[in-house]
Structure formats: structure tokens, C-alpha cells
Short mmCIF file of C-alpha atoms in Angstrom, two decimals:
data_model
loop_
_atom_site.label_atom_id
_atom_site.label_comp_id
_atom_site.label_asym_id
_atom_site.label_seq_id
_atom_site.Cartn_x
_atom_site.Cartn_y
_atom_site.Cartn_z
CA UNK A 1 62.61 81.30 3.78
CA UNK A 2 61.09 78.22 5.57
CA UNK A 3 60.80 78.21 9.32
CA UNK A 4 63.52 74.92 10.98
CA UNK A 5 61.82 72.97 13.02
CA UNK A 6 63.80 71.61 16.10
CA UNK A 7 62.84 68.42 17.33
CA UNK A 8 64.20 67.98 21.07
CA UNK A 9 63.88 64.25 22.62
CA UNK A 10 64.94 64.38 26.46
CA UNK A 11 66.13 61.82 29.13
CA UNK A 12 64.26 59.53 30.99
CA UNK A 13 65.52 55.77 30.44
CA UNK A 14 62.55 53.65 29.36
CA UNK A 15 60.50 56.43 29.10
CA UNK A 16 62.17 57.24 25.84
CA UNK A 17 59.88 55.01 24.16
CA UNK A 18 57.32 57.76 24.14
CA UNK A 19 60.00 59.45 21.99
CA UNK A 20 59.21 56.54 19.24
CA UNK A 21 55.60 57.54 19.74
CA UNK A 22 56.09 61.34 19.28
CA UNK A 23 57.99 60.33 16.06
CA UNK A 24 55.30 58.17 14.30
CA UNK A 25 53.02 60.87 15.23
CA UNK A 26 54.91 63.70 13.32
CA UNK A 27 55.37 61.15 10.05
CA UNK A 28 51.36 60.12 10.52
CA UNK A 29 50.62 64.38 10.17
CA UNK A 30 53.53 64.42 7.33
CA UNK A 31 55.94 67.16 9.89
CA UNK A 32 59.63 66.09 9.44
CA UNK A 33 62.02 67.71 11.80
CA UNK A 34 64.90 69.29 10.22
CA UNK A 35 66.80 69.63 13.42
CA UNK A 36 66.95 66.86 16.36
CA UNK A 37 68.47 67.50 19.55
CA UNK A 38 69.04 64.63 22.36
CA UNK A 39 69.49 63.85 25.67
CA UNK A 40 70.23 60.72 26.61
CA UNK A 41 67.33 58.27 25.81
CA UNK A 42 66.63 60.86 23.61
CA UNK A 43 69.99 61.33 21.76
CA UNK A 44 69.44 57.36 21.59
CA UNK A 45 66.15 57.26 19.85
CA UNK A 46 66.95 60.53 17.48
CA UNK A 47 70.47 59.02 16.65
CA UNK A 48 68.48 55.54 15.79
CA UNK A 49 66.22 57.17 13.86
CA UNK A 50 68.03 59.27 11.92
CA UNK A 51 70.43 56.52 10.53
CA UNK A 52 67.36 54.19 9.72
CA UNK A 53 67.94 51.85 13.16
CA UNK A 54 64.24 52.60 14.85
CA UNK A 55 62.63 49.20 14.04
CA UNK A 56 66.18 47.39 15.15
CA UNK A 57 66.88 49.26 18.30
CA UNK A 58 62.48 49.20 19.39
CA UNK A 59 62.98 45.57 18.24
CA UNK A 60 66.19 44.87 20.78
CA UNK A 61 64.57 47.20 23.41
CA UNK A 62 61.62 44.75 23.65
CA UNK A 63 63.43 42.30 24.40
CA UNK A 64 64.60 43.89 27.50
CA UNK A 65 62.54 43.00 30.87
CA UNK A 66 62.72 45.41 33.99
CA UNK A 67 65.36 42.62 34.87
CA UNK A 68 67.26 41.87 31.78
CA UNK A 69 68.15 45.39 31.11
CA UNK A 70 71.37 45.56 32.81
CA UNK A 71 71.92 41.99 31.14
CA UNK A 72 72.17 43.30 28.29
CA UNK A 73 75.42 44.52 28.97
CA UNK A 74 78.98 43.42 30.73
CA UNK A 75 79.09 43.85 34.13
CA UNK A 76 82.85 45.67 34.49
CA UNK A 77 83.77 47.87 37.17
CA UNK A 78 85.87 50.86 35.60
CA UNK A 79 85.70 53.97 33.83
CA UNK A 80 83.68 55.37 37.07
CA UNK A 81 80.34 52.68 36.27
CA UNK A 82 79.44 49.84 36.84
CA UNK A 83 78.48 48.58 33.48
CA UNK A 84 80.17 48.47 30.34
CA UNK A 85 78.04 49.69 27.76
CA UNK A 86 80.07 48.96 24.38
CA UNK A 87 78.27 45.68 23.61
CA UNK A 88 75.37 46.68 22.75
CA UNK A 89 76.13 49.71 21.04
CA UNK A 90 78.82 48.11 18.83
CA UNK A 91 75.64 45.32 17.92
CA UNK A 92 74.03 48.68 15.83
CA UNK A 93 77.80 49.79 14.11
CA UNK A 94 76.73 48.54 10.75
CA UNK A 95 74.00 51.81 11.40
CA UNK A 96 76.30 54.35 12.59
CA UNK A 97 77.18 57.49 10.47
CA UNK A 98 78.84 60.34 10.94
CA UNK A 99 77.06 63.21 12.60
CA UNK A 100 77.97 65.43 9.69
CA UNK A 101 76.58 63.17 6.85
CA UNK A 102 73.31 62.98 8.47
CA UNK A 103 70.11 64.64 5.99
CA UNK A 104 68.75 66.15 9.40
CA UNK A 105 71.09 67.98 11.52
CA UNK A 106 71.60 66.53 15.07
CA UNK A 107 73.46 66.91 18.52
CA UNK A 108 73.23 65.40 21.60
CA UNK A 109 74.44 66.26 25.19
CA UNK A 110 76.53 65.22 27.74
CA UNK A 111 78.29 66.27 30.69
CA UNK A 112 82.14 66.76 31.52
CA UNK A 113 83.24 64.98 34.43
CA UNK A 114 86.73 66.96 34.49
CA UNK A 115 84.83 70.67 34.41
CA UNK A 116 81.69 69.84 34.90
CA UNK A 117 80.48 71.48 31.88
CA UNK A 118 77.50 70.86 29.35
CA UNK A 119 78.78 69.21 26.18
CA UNK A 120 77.65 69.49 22.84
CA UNK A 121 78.46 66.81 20.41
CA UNK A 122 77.54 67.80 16.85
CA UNK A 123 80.34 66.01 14.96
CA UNK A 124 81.84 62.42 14.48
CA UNK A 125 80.02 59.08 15.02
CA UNK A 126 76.54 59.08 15.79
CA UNK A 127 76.67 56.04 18.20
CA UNK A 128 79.66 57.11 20.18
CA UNK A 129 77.56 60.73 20.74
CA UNK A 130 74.75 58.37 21.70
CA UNK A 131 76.15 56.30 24.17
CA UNK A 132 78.03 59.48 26.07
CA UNK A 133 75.17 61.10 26.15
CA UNK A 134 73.36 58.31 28.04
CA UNK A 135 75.94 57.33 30.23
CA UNK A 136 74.30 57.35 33.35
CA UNK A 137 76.55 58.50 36.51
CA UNK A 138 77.86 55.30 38.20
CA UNK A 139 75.50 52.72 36.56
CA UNK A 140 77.26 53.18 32.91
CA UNK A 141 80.70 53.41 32.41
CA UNK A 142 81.86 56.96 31.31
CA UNK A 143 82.83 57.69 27.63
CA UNK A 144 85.99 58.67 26.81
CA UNK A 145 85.69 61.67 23.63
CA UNK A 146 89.14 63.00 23.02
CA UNK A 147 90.67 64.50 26.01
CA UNK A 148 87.40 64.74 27.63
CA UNK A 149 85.28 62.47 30.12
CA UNK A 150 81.37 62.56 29.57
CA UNK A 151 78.80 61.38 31.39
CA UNK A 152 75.13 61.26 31.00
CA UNK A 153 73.54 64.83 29.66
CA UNK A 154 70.93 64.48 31.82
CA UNK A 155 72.80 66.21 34.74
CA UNK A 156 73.29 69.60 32.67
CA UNK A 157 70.39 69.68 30.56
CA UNK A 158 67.66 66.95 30.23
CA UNK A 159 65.44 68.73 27.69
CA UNK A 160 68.73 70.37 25.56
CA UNK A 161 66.08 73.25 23.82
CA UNK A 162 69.03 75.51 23.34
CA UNK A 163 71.36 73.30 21.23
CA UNK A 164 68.26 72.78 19.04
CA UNK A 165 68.19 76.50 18.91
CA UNK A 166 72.08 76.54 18.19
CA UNK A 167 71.75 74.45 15.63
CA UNK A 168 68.79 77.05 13.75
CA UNK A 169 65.86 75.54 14.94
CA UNK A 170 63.41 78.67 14.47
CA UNK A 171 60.23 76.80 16.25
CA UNK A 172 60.95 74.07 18.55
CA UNK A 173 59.01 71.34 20.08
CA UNK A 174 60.18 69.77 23.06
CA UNK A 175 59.77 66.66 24.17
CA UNK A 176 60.11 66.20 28.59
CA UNK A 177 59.74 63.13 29.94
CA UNK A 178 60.43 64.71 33.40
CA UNK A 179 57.87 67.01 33.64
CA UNK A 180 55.89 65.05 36.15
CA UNK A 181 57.95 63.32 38.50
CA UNK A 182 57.44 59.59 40.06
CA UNK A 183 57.19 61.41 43.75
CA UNK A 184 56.02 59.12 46.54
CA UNK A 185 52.81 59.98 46.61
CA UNK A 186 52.30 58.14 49.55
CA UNK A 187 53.59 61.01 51.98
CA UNK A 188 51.62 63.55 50.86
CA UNK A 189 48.44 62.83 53.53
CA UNK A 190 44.96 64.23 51.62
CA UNK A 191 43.96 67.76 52.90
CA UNK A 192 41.27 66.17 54.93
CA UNK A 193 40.59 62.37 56.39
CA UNK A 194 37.01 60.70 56.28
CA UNK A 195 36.46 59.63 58.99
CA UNK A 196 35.71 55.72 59.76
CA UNK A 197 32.10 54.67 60.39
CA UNK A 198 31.74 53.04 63.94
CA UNK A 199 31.50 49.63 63.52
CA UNK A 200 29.78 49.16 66.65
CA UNK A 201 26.64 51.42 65.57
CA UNK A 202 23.32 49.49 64.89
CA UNK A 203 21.82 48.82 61.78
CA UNK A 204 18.17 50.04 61.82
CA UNK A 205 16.54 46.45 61.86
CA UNK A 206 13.89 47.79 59.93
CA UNK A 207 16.26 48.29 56.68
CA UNK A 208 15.70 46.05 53.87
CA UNK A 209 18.25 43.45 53.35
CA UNK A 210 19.90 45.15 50.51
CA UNK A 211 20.94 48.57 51.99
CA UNK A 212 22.13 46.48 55.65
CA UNK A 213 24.25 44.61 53.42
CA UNK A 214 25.51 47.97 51.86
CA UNK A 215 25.83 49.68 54.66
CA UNK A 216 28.43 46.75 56.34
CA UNK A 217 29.96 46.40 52.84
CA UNK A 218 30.85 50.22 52.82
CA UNK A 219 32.24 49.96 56.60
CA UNK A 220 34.54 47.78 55.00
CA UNK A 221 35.96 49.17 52.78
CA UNK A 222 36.62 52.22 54.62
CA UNK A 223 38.07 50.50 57.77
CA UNK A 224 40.52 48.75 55.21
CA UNK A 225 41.50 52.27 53.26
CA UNK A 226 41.89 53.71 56.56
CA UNK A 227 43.80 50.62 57.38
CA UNK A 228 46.05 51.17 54.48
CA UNK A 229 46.46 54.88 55.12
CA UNK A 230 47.62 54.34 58.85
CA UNK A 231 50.09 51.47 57.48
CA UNK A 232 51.22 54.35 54.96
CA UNK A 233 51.69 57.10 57.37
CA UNK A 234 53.63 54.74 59.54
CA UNK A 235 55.76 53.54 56.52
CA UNK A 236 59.58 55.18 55.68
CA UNK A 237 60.67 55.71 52.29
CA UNK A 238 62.95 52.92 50.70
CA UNK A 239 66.22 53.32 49.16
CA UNK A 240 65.45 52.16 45.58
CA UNK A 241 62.14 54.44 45.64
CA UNK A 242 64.12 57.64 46.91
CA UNK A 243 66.81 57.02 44.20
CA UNK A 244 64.02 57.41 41.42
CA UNK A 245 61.98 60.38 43.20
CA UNK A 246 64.93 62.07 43.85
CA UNK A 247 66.75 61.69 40.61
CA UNK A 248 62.90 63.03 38.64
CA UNK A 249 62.55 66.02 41.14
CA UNK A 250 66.02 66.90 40.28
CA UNK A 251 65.40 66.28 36.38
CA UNK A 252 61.98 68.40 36.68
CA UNK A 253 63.31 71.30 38.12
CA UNK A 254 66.57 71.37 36.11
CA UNK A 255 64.24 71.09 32.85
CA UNK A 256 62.15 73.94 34.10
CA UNK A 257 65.16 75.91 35.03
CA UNK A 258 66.49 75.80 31.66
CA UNK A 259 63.39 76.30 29.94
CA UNK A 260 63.09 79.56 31.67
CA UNK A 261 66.29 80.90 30.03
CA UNK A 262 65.16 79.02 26.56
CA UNK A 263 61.98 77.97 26.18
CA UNK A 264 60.31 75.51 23.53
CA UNK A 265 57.32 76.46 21.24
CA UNK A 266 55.90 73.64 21.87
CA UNK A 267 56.09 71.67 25.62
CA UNK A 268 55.18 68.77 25.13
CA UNK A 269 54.69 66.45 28.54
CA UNK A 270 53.47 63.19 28.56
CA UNK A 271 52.67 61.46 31.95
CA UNK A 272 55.49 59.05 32.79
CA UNK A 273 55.38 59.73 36.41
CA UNK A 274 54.23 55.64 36.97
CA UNK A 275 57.76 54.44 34.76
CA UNK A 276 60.08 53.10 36.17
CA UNK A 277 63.69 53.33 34.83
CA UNK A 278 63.57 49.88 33.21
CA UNK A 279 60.13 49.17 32.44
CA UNK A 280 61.00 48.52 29.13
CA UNK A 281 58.42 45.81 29.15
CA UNK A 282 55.82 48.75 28.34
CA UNK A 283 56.98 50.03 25.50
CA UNK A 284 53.37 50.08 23.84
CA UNK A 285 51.76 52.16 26.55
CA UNK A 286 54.86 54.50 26.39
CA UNK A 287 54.72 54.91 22.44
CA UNK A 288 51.12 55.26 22.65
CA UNK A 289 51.64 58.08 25.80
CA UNK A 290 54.06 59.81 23.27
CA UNK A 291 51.67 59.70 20.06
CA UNK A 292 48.78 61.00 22.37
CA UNK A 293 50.92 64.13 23.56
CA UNK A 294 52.20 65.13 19.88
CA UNK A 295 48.39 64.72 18.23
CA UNK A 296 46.77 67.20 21.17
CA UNK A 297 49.31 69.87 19.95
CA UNK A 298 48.67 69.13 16.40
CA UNK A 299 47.23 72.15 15.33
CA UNK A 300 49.16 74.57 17.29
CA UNK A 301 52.32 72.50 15.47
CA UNK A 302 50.86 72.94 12.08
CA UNK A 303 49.66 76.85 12.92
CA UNK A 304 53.28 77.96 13.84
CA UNK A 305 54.86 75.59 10.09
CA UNK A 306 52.02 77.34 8.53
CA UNK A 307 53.09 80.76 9.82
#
């Protein structure tokens, strides 16, 4: 009997278009997942996918600049968000199937505000599972699924590996945006400073022109990095900035926490540590960062279908 392969897309916002890229990559080397497993950007771009919405929803998402995102959506305080979500999902309902019809199975997870538990939504529409699974804690209002709650999956399980393995994935691949986190780099001081030349020292007159010229040129730029590293030392993180650090070292250690307990085949971990949550704008770079991660595992992908 053939080996399932598990496809598992986690959160991370605009990240997720390195999801797209991870996909093309798999069609380009002819791999089709037969199980896909979301969270939250991820449960987005597998759920578009799947029902033949990728080119609409990479088309809308380019629309989106870093300050149109929210936009895109009505601004509605309830439902414990900010943001009322339903308008642009309900703009992809000619799309939506149910979870159960789908040729590739799929789930994606969210959270339960009234127990706090991970949910796993395998049946019913596969926009509705889409939209709890990304609805992010006070920006996005919550989703309301039967008796239930949910909130974005991200808080229980960013990189959900073990649904894919619920639903018989034998090999997965895994797909974390989190792994290496937009910390501010900026408080973590080098193990050793350089210390400044003296500005006052003399030039040895008998130097050609050239290296004098060098020589000041190279003061320069040191007094001005040192300059920038004293301004940096001085500085105190801002409240935007700590939101995003904060929110990635939690999302990084939860993913490796899980992982622990089930683990991928295949980790893949393309750098997003430089995206922001709505740089949607870069959705080239970000499809290109996911194609790049997928083809350097290629043959360790194809060695474990082969075997």
C-alpha cells in the first residue's frame, strides 16, 4: 500500500505566501499531497487551494498593502475583535465546498475560547473552517461553530503535524513559518566591540594620497556604526515591535514544543524572520522563500515516496 503524504501549512499572516511557494514547488517535482493540514494562514492557503481558489485569493491578497489589509474588512467591535472578517470570506463562497467532498483530505485548527482547547475541524464548509482557524485573538472577530467559540489555531498549535497524522498521513512535511522569529536584534550587543580609531591620531604625511584618504574614510564609517550602536544601546523597545517579537517567540517555542511530542519527516523552515504581519506587498519574495525551502529537501521528499 502507498505511503499518505501529509502536507502541513502553519500560521504566520503574510508569511503564508511562502505556503503558495511550497505548493508550486511540489506540482513543479509532480508530489501531490493526499492529506493537508492548516493553521491559520495555512488552513487559508490549503482550503484555497484545494477548492481551485489559489490564483483568486494570491490575486486579492496582492492587492493588499501593509496598510490596506485591515481595509479589507469592516471595522466592528464585537464577537471579542475588532474586525469583522465575513466580507471577504463570503467574496470566495462561490469556491467553498464541503470539507468532506474534498479529493484531498483536509483539517484545520483552531482554538476554544470557552475551554481553551485545540480544535479540529475536519467536516462542513471549507471557508467557515478557514476563517476560525485564522481568527486572530482581538484583531478578528471570533467564529461562532455550533456551540463553540474559536479563535485563531495559532495559540494551540501553529504547525498542527498531529492532525495531519490523525488524518493517516504516514510521512509528513511540515511547513513553519515560525521557526525563526522577528526578535529585536538590536538588543543583543555583539560578543565583542571594535573599538573606534582616534580621530585625533596623525596621518603619516608621507602616505600617498590614496591610503590618507582611506584611512579618514574608514574612521568614518566606524565613528558612525559606533554612533548607531550607542543610539541602539540607549534605545527601548516599542510597543508595535514587542507585539510581533513576542507573539513569534511564543509561536517558535510552541511549534517546537509540539514537534517534540510529534514530529514531521520533513521540517521545512524558511526565513521569514524580516515579515512583518502585513507585508503582503511581498508576496513574490515570500513565494519564492517557500519554493527555495521545498526544492533543498527535494530528494529527501522523493527518497521517503520512493521508500
Amino acid at each position: 500500500m502507498a505511503k499518505k503524504l501529509g502536507l502541513v501549512l502553519g500560521s504566520g499572516a503574510a508569511r503564508g505566501w511562502a505556503h503558495v511557494g511550497v505548493l508550486r514547488a511540489l506540482d513543479e517535482i509532480g508530489v501531490r499531497p493526499d492529506i493537508v493540514a492548516g493553521c491559520s494562514v495555512g488552513a487559508l492557503v490549503g482550503g484555497a487551494w484545494l477548492v481551485g481558489a489559489l490564483e483568486e485569493f494570491e490575486a486579492w491578497g496582492r492587492e493588499l498593502s501593509p496598510l490596506s489589509a485591515i481595509g479589507a474588512f469592516n471595522f466592528w467591535v464585537n464577537r471579542g475583535g475588532l474586525v469583522d472578517t465575513r466580507p471577504a470570506f463570503e467574496a470566495f463562497a462561490a469556491f467553498d465546498r464541503n470539507i468532506e467532498d474534498l479529493p484531498v483530505k483536509y483539517g484545520a485548527v483552531a482554538a476554544d475560547l470557552g475551554t481553551g482547547e485545540e480544535v479540529w475541524i475536519t467536516q462542513g464548509s471549507v471557508i467557515q473552517a478557514a476563517r476560525a482557524s485564522s481568527a486572530i485573538p482581538v484583531l478578528f472577530h471570533a467564529v461562532q461553530r455550533g456551540s463553540r467559540w474559536l479563535v485563531d489555531g495559532a495559540v494551540a498549535n501553529p504547525a498542527p503535524v498531529s492532525l495531519a497524522r490523525f488524518l493517516g498521513a504516514d510521512i509528513v512535511i511540515s511547513v513553519d513559518l515560525n521557526a525563526n522569529p522577528r526578535v529585536l536584534a538590536r538588543f543583543n550587543p555583539p560578543p565583542a566591540s571594535v573599538p573606534a580609531l582616534d580621530p585625533q591620531a596623525d596621518i603619516d604625511a608621507s602616505f600617498p594620497k590614496t591610503i590618507t584618504t582611506f584611512i579618514e574614510q574608514t574612521r568614518t564609517r566606524i565613528d558612525r556604526q559606533m554612533a548607531i550602536a550607542r543610539a541602539r544601546a540607549q534605545a527601548k523597545p516599542q510597543l508595535f515591535e514587542t507585539a510581533y517579537a513576542a507573539i513569534d517567540i511564543f509561536q517558535m517555542h510552541l511549534t517546537r514544543m509540539r514537534s517534540d511530542v510529534s514530529p514531521p519527516d520533513i521540517h521545512l523552515t524558511p526565513d521569514m524572520r524580516d515579515a512583518l504581519p502585513n507585508a503582503f506587498d511581498r508576496a513574490d519574495e515570500f513565494i519564492e522563500k517557500g519554493r527555495a525551502a521545498l526544492m533543498e529537501k527535494r530528494r529527501e521528499i522523493e527518497a521517503l515516496i520512493r521508500t
